[in-house]
Amino acid sequence: MIIIIGRDAKTSQLRISIDGKTTVVGVKEEVPSGVSREHISINVDDEGQFTLENLNIGNDTYVNGMPVERKRIKKEDYIELGKEHYLLNWHDIDSFIPKYVNIRNLEKIWNDYQEQLLQLQIKERRSGVLRSATGLITMAAMLLSIFTGRDNPLFLLLYAMAGIVSAAFFIKAYLDSAKMPRLQQEIRDGFPKQYVCPSCGQFLGNQSYDIISKRTSCPYCKVKYKV
């Protein structure tokens, strides 16, 4: 983005042009005649860094008291225009510059959330597989009884194992019936508090980071995104 700064020819106010849109700020007759209509440009790159450039060899431009033609600047620098050393008020410019925030940290938050949900699903499926072991042991005991009779010690052992495993899984399933929903709720309650715009703190919804990162700005505060 390039900002063109100079003096408005009609009102002698500060003239600021951004992306073809021009506005004037300040008091009439405030900007001296030594400031031209398009005196300097300030380029704002994707990292939010500023580069000042003198737009005409006849323009006098100073940064921290030193004459410049082109220079990387910071908001804290003193910028003066024209032979009269008109001091540029950075606040007049800053209000027109889009704000940028880095949203790279949202990628980890999204991936961690998806991984936590996945681990819960894996635990539930593993519990189901292990519960089926009770049925397999019982079936093995029944088949053994058909071929060897119920007096066979191995049949009694398998049948006892089936009862023990069944009881163990019943207890585990009973405990998990309260534990798992609470854990799911904790994960779902925590996610909206973390997956937010770094600028305004609004929850960005359940859209993936890949979708969020393709946006140019926050849908709420309109701050510009950096990834």
PDB file of C-alpha atoms in Angstrom, residues 34-111:
ATOM      1  CA  GLY A  34       7.060  24.809   0.573  1.00  0.00           C
ATOM      2  CA  VAL A  35       5.143  21.523   0.737  1.00  0.00           C
ATOM      3  CA  SER A  36       4.136  20.369  -2.755  1.00  0.00           C
ATOM      4  CA  ARG A  37       0.842  18.738  -3.725  1.00  0.00           C
ATOM      5  CA  GLU A  38       2.474  15.298  -3.835  1.00  0.00           C
ATOM      6  CA  HIS A  39       5.483  15.742  -1.607  1.00  0.00           C
ATOM      7  CA  ILE A  40       6.326  12.278  -0.305  1.00  0.00           C
ATOM      8  CA  SER A  41       5.092   8.708  -0.492  1.00  0.00           C
ATOM      9  CA  ILE A  42       5.108   6.171   2.327  1.00  0.00           C
ATOM     10  CA  ASN A  43       5.057   2.551   1.242  1.00  0.00           C
ATOM     11  CA  VAL A  44       3.572   0.107   3.766  1.00  0.00           C
ATOM     12  CA  ASP A  45       4.688  -3.470   3.039  1.00  0.00           C
ATOM     13  CA  ASP A  46       3.066  -6.742   4.100  1.00  0.00           C
ATOM     14  CA  GLU A  47       5.154  -6.795   7.281  1.00  0.00           C
ATOM     15  CA  GLY A  48       3.871  -3.394   8.339  1.00  0.00           C
ATOM     16  CA  GLN A  49       7.220  -1.688   7.634  1.00  0.00           C
ATOM     17  CA  PHE A  50       7.324   1.902   6.284  1.00  0.00           C
ATOM     18  CA  THR A  51       9.546   3.310   3.542  1.00  0.00           C
ATOM     19  CA  LEU A  52       9.470   7.048   2.847  1.00  0.00           C
ATOM     20  CA  GLU A  53      10.360   8.403  -0.589  1.00  0.00           C
ATOM     21  CA  ASN A  54      10.737  11.994  -1.767  1.00  0.00           C
ATOM     22  CA  LEU A  55       8.563  12.363  -4.892  1.00  0.00           C
ATOM     23  CA  ASN A  56      10.348  15.315  -6.470  1.00  0.00           C
ATOM     24  CA  ILE A  57      13.978  16.345  -6.487  1.00  0.00           C
ATOM     25  CA  GLY A  58      12.871  19.872  -5.617  1.00  0.00           C
ATOM     26  CA  ASN A  59      11.038  18.775  -2.467  1.00  0.00           C
ATOM     27  CA  ASP A  60      12.732  19.252   0.875  1.00  0.00           C
ATOM     28  CA  THR A  61      12.111  16.315   3.213  1.00  0.00           C
ATOM     29  CA  TYR A  62      13.749  15.639   6.568  1.00  0.00           C
ATOM     30  CA  VAL A  63      13.722  12.627   8.880  1.00  0.00           C
ATOM     31  CA  ASN A  64      14.974  13.366  12.383  1.00  0.00           C
ATOM     32  CA  GLY A  65      16.539  16.582  11.092  1.00  0.00           C
ATOM     33  CA  MET A  66      18.429  14.972   8.210  1.00  0.00           C
ATOM     34  CA  PRO A  67      17.518  15.561   4.531  1.00  0.00           C
ATOM     35  CA  VAL A  68      16.448  12.332   2.803  1.00  0.00           C
ATOM     36  CA  GLU A  69      15.360  11.076  -0.590  1.00  0.00           C
ATOM     37  CA  ARG A  70      14.423   7.544   0.448  1.00  0.00           C
ATOM     38  CA  LYS A  71      14.524   6.000   3.905  1.00  0.00           C
ATOM     39  CA  ARG A  72      13.007   3.229   6.034  1.00  0.00           C
ATOM     40  CA  ILE A  73      11.139   4.984   8.842  1.00  0.00           C
ATOM     41  CA  LYS A  74       9.329   4.226  12.089  1.00  0.00           C
ATOM     42  CA  LYS A  75       6.326   5.847  13.680  1.00  0.00           C
ATOM     43  CA  GLU A  76       8.607   7.434  16.264  1.00  0.00           C
ATOM     44  CA  ASP A  77      10.631   9.350  13.648  1.00  0.00           C
ATOM     45  CA  TYR A  78      10.218  13.097  13.147  1.00  0.00           C
ATOM     46  CA  ILE A  79       9.233  13.816   9.538  1.00  0.00           C
ATOM     47  CA  GLU A  80       9.411  17.412   8.299  1.00  0.00           C
ATOM     48  CA  LEU A  81       8.310  18.713   4.901  1.00  0.00           C
ATOM     49  CA  GLY A  82       9.412  21.780   2.940  1.00  0.00           C
ATOM     50  CA  LYS A  83      11.922  24.519   3.652  1.00  0.00           C
ATOM     51  CA  GLU A  84       9.674  25.609   6.527  1.00  0.00           C
ATOM     52  CA  HIS A  85      10.192  22.193   8.216  1.00  0.00           C
ATOM     53  CA  TYR A  86       6.484  21.490   8.552  1.00  0.00           C
ATOM     54  CA  LEU A  87       6.252  18.717  11.159  1.00  0.00           C
ATOM     55  CA  LEU A  88       4.112  15.834  10.003  1.00  0.00           C
ATOM     56  CA  ASN A  89       1.699  14.573  12.640  1.00  0.00           C
ATOM     57  CA  TRP A  90       1.890  10.784  12.430  1.00  0.00           C
ATOM     58  CA  HIS A  91      -1.578  10.467  13.964  1.00  0.00           C
ATOM     59  CA  ASP A  92      -3.021  12.068  10.816  1.00  0.00           C
ATOM     60  CA  ILE A  93      -1.512   9.239   8.774  1.00  0.00           C
ATOM     61  CA  ASP A  94      -1.867   6.325  11.165  1.00  0.00           C
ATOM     62  CA  SER A  95      -5.658   6.453  11.224  1.00  0.00           C
ATOM     63  CA  PHE A  96      -5.680   5.664   7.485  1.00  0.00           C
ATOM     64  CA  ILE A  97      -3.223   2.748   7.635  1.00  0.00           C
ATOM     65  CA  PRO A  98      -4.814  -0.729   7.886  1.00  0.00           C
ATOM     66  CA  LYS A  99      -3.758  -2.615  11.002  1.00  0.00           C
ATOM     67  CA  TYR A 100      -2.096  -6.010  10.604  1.00  0.00           C
ATOM     68  CA  VAL A 101      -2.074  -8.980  12.994  1.00  0.00           C
ATOM     69  CA  ASN A 102      -0.269 -12.296  12.715  1.00  0.00           C
ATOM     70  CA  ILE A 103      -2.654 -15.269  12.861  1.00  0.00           C
ATOM     71  CA  ARG A 104      -0.032 -18.023  12.529  1.00  0.00           C
ATOM     72  CA  ASN A 105      -0.659 -19.178  16.115  1.00  0.00           C
ATOM     73  CA  LEU A 106      -4.239 -20.099  15.143  1.00  0.00           C
ATOM     74  CA  GLU A 107      -2.901 -22.988  13.073  1.00  0.00           C
ATOM     75  CA  LYS A 108      -1.600 -24.787  16.185  1.00  0.00           C
ATOM     76  CA  ILE A 109      -4.821 -24.075  18.104  1.00  0.00           C
ATOM     77  CA  TRP A 110      -6.909 -25.574  15.289  1.00  0.00           C
ATOM     78  CA  ASN A 111      -4.628 -28.614  14.860  1.00  0.00           C
TER      79      ASN A 111
END
